[in-house]
Coordinates of N, CA and C in Angstrom, one line a residue:
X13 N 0.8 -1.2 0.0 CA 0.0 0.0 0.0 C 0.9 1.2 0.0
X14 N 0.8 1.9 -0.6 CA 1.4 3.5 -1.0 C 1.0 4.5 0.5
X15 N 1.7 5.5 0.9 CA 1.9 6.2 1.6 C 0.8 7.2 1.8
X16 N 0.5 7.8 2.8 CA -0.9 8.5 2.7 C -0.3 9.5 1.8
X17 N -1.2 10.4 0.8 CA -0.6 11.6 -0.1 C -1.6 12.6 0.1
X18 N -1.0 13.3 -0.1 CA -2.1 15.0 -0.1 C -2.7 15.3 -1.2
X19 N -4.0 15.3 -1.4 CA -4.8 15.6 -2.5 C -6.2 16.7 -2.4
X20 N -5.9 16.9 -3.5 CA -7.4 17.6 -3.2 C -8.7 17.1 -4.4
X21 N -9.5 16.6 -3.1 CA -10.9 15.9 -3.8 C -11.7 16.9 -4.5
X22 N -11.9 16.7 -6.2 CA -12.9 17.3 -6.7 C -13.8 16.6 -7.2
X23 N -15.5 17.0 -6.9 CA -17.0 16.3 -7.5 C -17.9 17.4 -7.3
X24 N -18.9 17.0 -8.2 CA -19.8 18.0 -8.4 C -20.5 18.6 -7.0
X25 N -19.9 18.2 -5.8 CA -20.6 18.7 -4.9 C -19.5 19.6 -3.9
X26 N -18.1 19.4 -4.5 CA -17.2 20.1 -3.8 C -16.9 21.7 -4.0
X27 N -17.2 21.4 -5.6 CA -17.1 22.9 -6.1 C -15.7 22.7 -6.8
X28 N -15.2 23.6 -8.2 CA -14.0 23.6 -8.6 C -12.7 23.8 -7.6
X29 N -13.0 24.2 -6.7 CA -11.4 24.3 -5.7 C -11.6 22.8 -5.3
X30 N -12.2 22.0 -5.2 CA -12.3 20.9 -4.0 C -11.3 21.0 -2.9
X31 N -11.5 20.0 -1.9 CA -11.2 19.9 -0.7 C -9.5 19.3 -0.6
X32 N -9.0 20.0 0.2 CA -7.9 19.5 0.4 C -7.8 18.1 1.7
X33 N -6.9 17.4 1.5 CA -7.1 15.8 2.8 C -5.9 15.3 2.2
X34 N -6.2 14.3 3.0 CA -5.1 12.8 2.7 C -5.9 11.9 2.5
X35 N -5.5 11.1 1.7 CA -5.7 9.9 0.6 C -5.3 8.6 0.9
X36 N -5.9 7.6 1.8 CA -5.2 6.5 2.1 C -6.1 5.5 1.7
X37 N -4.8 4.1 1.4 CA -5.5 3.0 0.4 C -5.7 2.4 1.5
X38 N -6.5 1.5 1.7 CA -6.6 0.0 2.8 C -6.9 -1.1 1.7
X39 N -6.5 -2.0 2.5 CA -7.0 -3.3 1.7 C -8.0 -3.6 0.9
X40 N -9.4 -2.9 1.6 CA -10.7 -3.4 1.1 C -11.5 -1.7 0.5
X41 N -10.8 -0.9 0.8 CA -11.1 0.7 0.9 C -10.4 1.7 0.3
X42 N -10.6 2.6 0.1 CA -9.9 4.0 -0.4 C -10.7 5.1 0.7
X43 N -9.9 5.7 1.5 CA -10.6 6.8 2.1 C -9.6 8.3 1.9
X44 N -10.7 9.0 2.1 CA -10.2 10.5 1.7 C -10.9 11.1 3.2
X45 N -9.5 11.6 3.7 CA -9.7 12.4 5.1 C -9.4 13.7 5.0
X46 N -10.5 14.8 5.0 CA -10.4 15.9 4.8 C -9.1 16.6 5.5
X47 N -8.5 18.1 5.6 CA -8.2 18.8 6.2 C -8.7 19.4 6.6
X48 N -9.1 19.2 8.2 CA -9.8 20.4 9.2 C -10.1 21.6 9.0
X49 N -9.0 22.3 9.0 CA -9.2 23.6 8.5 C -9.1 24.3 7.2
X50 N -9.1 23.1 6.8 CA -9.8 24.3 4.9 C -11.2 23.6 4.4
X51 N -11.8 22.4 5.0 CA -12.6 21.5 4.7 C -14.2 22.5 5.0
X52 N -15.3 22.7 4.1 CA -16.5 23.6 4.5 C -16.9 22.2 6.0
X53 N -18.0 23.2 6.1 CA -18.8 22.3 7.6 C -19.5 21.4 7.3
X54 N -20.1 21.1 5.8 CA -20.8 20.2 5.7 C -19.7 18.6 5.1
X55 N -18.6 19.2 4.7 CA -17.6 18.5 4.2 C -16.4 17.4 5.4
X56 N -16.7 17.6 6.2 CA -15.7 17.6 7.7 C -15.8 16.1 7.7
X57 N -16.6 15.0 7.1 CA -16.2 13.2 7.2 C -15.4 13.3 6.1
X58 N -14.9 11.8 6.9 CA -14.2 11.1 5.9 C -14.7 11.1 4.7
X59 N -14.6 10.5 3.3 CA -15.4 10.1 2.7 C -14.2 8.5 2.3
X60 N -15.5 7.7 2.3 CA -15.0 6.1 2.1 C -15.5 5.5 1.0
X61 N -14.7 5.0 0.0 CA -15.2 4.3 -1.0 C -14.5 3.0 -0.8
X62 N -15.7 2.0 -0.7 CA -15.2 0.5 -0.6 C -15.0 -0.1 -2.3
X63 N -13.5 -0.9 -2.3 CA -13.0 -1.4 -3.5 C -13.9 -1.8 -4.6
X64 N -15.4 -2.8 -4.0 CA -15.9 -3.1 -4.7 C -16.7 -1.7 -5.3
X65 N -17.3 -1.1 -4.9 CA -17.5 -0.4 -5.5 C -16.8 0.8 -6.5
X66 N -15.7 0.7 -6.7 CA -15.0 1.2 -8.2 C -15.6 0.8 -9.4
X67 N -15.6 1.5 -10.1 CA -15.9 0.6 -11.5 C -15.0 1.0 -12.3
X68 N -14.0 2.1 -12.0 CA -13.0 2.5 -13.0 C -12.0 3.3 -12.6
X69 N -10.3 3.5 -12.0 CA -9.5 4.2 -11.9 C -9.0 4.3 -12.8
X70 N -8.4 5.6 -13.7 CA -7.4 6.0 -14.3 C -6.5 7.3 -13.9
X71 N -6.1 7.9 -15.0 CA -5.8 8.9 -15.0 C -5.6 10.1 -16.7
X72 N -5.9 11.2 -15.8 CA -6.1 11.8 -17.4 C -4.4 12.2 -17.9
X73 N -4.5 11.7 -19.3 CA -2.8 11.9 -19.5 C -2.1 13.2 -19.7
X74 N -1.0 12.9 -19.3 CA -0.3 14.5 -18.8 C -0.5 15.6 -17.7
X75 N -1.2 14.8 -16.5 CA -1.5 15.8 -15.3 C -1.6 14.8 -14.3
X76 N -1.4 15.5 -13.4 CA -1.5 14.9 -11.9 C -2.7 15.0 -11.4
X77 N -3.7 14.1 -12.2 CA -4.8 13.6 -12.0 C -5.6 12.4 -11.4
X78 N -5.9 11.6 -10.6 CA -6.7 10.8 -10.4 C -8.2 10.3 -10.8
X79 N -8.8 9.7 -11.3 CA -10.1 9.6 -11.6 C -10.3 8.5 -11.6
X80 N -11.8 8.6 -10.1 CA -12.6 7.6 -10.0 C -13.9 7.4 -10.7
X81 N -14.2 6.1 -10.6 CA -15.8 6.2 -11.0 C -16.2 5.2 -10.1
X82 N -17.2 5.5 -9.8 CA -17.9 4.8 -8.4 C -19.1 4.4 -8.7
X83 N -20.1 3.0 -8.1 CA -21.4 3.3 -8.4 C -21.8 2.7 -6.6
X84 N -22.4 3.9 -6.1 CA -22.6 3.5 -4.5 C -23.1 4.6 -4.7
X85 N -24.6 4.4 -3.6 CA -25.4 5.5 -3.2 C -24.7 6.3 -2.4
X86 N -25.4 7.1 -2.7 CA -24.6 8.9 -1.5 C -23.3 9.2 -1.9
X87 N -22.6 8.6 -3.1 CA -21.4 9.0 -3.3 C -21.3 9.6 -5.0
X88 N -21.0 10.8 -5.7 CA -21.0 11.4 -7.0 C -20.4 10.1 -7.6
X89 N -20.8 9.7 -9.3 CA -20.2 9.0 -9.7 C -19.0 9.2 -10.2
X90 N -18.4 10.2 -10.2 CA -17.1 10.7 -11.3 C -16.2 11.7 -9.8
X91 N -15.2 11.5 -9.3 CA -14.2 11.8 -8.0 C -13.5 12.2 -9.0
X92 N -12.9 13.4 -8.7 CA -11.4 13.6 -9.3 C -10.4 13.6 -8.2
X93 N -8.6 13.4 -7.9 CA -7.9 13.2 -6.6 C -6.6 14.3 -7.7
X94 N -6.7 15.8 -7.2 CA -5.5 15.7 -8.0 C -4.3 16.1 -6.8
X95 N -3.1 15.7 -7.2 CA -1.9 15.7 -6.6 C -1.3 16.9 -6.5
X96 N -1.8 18.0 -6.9 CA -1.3 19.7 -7.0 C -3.5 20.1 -6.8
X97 N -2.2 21.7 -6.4 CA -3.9 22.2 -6.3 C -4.5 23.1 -7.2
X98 N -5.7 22.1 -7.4 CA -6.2 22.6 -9.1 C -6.2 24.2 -9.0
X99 N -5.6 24.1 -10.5 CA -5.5 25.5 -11.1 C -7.2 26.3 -11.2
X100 N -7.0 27.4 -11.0 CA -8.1 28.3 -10.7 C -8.3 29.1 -11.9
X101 N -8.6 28.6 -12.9 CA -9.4 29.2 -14.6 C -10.4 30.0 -14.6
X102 N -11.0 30.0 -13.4 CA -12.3 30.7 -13.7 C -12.2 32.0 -13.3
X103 N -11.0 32.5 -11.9 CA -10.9 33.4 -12.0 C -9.1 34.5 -12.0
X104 N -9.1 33.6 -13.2 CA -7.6 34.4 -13.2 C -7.3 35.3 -14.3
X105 N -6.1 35.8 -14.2 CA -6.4 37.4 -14.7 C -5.5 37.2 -16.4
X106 N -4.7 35.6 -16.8 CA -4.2 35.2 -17.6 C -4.8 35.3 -19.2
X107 N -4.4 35.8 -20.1 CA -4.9 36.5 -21.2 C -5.8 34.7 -21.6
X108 N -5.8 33.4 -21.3 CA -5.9 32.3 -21.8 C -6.3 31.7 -20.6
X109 N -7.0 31.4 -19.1 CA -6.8 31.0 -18.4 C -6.9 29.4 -18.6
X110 N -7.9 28.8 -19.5 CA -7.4 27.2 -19.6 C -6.7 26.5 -19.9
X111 N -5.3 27.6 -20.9 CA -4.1 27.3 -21.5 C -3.2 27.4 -20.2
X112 N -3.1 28.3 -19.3 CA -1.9 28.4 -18.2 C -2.8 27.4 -17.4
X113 N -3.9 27.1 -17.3 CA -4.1 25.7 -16.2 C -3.7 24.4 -17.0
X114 N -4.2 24.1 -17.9 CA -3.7 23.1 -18.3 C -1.8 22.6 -18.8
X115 N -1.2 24.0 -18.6 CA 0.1 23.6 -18.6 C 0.6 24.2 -17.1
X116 N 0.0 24.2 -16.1 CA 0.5 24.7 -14.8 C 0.3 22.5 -14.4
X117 N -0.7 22.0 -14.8 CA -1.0 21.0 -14.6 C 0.2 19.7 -15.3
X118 N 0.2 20.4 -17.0 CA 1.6 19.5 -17.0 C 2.8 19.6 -16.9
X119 N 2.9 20.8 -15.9 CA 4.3 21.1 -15.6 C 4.1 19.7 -14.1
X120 N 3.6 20.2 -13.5 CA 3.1 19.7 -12.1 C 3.5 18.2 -12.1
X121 N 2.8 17.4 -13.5 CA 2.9 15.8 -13.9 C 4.4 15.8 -13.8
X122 N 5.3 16.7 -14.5 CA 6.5 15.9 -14.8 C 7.1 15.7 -13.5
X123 N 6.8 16.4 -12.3 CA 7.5 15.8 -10.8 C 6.5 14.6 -10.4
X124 N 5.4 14.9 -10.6 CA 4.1 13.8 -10.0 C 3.7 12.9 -10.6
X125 N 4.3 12.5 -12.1 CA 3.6 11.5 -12.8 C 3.7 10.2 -11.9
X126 N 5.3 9.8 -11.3 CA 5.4 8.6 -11.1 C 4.9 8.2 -9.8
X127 N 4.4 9.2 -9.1 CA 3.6 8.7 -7.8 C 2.1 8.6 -8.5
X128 N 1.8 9.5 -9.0 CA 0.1 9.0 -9.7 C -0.3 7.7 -9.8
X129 N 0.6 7.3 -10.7 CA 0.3 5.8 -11.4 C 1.0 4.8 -10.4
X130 N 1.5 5.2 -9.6 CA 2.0 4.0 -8.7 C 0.6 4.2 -7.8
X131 N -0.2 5.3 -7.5 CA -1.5 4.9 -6.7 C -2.5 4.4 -7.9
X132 N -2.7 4.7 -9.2 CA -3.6 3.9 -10.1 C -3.4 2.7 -9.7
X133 N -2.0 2.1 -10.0 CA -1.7 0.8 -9.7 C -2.2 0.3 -8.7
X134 N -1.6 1.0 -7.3 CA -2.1 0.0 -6.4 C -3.7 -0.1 -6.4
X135 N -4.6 0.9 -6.7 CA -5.7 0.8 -6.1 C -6.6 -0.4 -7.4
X136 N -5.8 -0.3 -8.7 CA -5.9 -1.4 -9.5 C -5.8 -2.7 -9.1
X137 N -5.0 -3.3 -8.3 CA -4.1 -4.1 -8.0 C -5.0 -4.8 -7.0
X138 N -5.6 -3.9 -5.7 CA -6.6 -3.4 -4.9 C -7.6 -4.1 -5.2
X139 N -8.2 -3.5 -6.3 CA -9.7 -3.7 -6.5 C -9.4 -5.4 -6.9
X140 N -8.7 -5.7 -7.9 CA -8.2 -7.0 -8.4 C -8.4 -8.1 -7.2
X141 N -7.9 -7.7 -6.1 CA -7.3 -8.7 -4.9 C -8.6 -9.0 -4.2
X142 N -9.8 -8.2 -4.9 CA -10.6 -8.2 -3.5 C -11.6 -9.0 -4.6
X143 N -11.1 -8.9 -5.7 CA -12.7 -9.7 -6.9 C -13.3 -8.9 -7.4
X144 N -13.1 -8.1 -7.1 CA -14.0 -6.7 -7.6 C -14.5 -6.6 -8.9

């Protein structure tokens, strides 16, 4: 199992900044533990996705992206986990702002690519071990 990592969770209920936490695999689980103090009040649990319920990890190529797809009640189907904190397009002062996020993003990959995919992997590897 990979090391707890600092991410910040984005789904349609977090909002484009999503939440910043730590990211830890367990055997049978994936949980995302907010940060106290930057986490809204309604946001403050854990959030737990059990293995079996993945239906898809990847990653989008050239960024330090995560992406889940889940099918479990009370949980969004589409998680994003990124490993930098997402770039802010909507309000930046950049003559292009989705051109400086999307290469603030693959600047970000070339230090982060090789821990991404070593958590794809494991949580691949994860889901595999459990039958999923």
């Amino acid at each position: 199992m990979p090391e707890p990592a600092t991410v910040w969770m984005v789904h349609k209920e977090t909002g484009r900044a999503g939440i910043r936490g730590e990211l830890i695999l367990e055997s049978q689980r994936l949980i995302f533990r907010p940060e106290l103090r930057t986490a809204k009040p309604d946001m403050l649990g854990e959030t737990v996705f059990a293995l079996h319920d993945v239906e898809k990890v990847g990653r989008a190529r050239g960024s330090p992206v995560l992406e889940l797809r889940v099918a479990a009640p009370g949980v969004p189907p589409v998680v994003l986990f990124y490993f930098v904190k997402p770039p802010d397009i909507y309000s930046s002062g950049m003559p292009n702002p989705r051109f400086a996020g999307a290469s603030f993003l693959m600047q970000s990959n070339a230090l982060l690519a090789e821990e991404v995919a070593s958590w794809e992997r494991e949580i691949q590897a994860a889901h595999r071990a459990r039958g999923a």
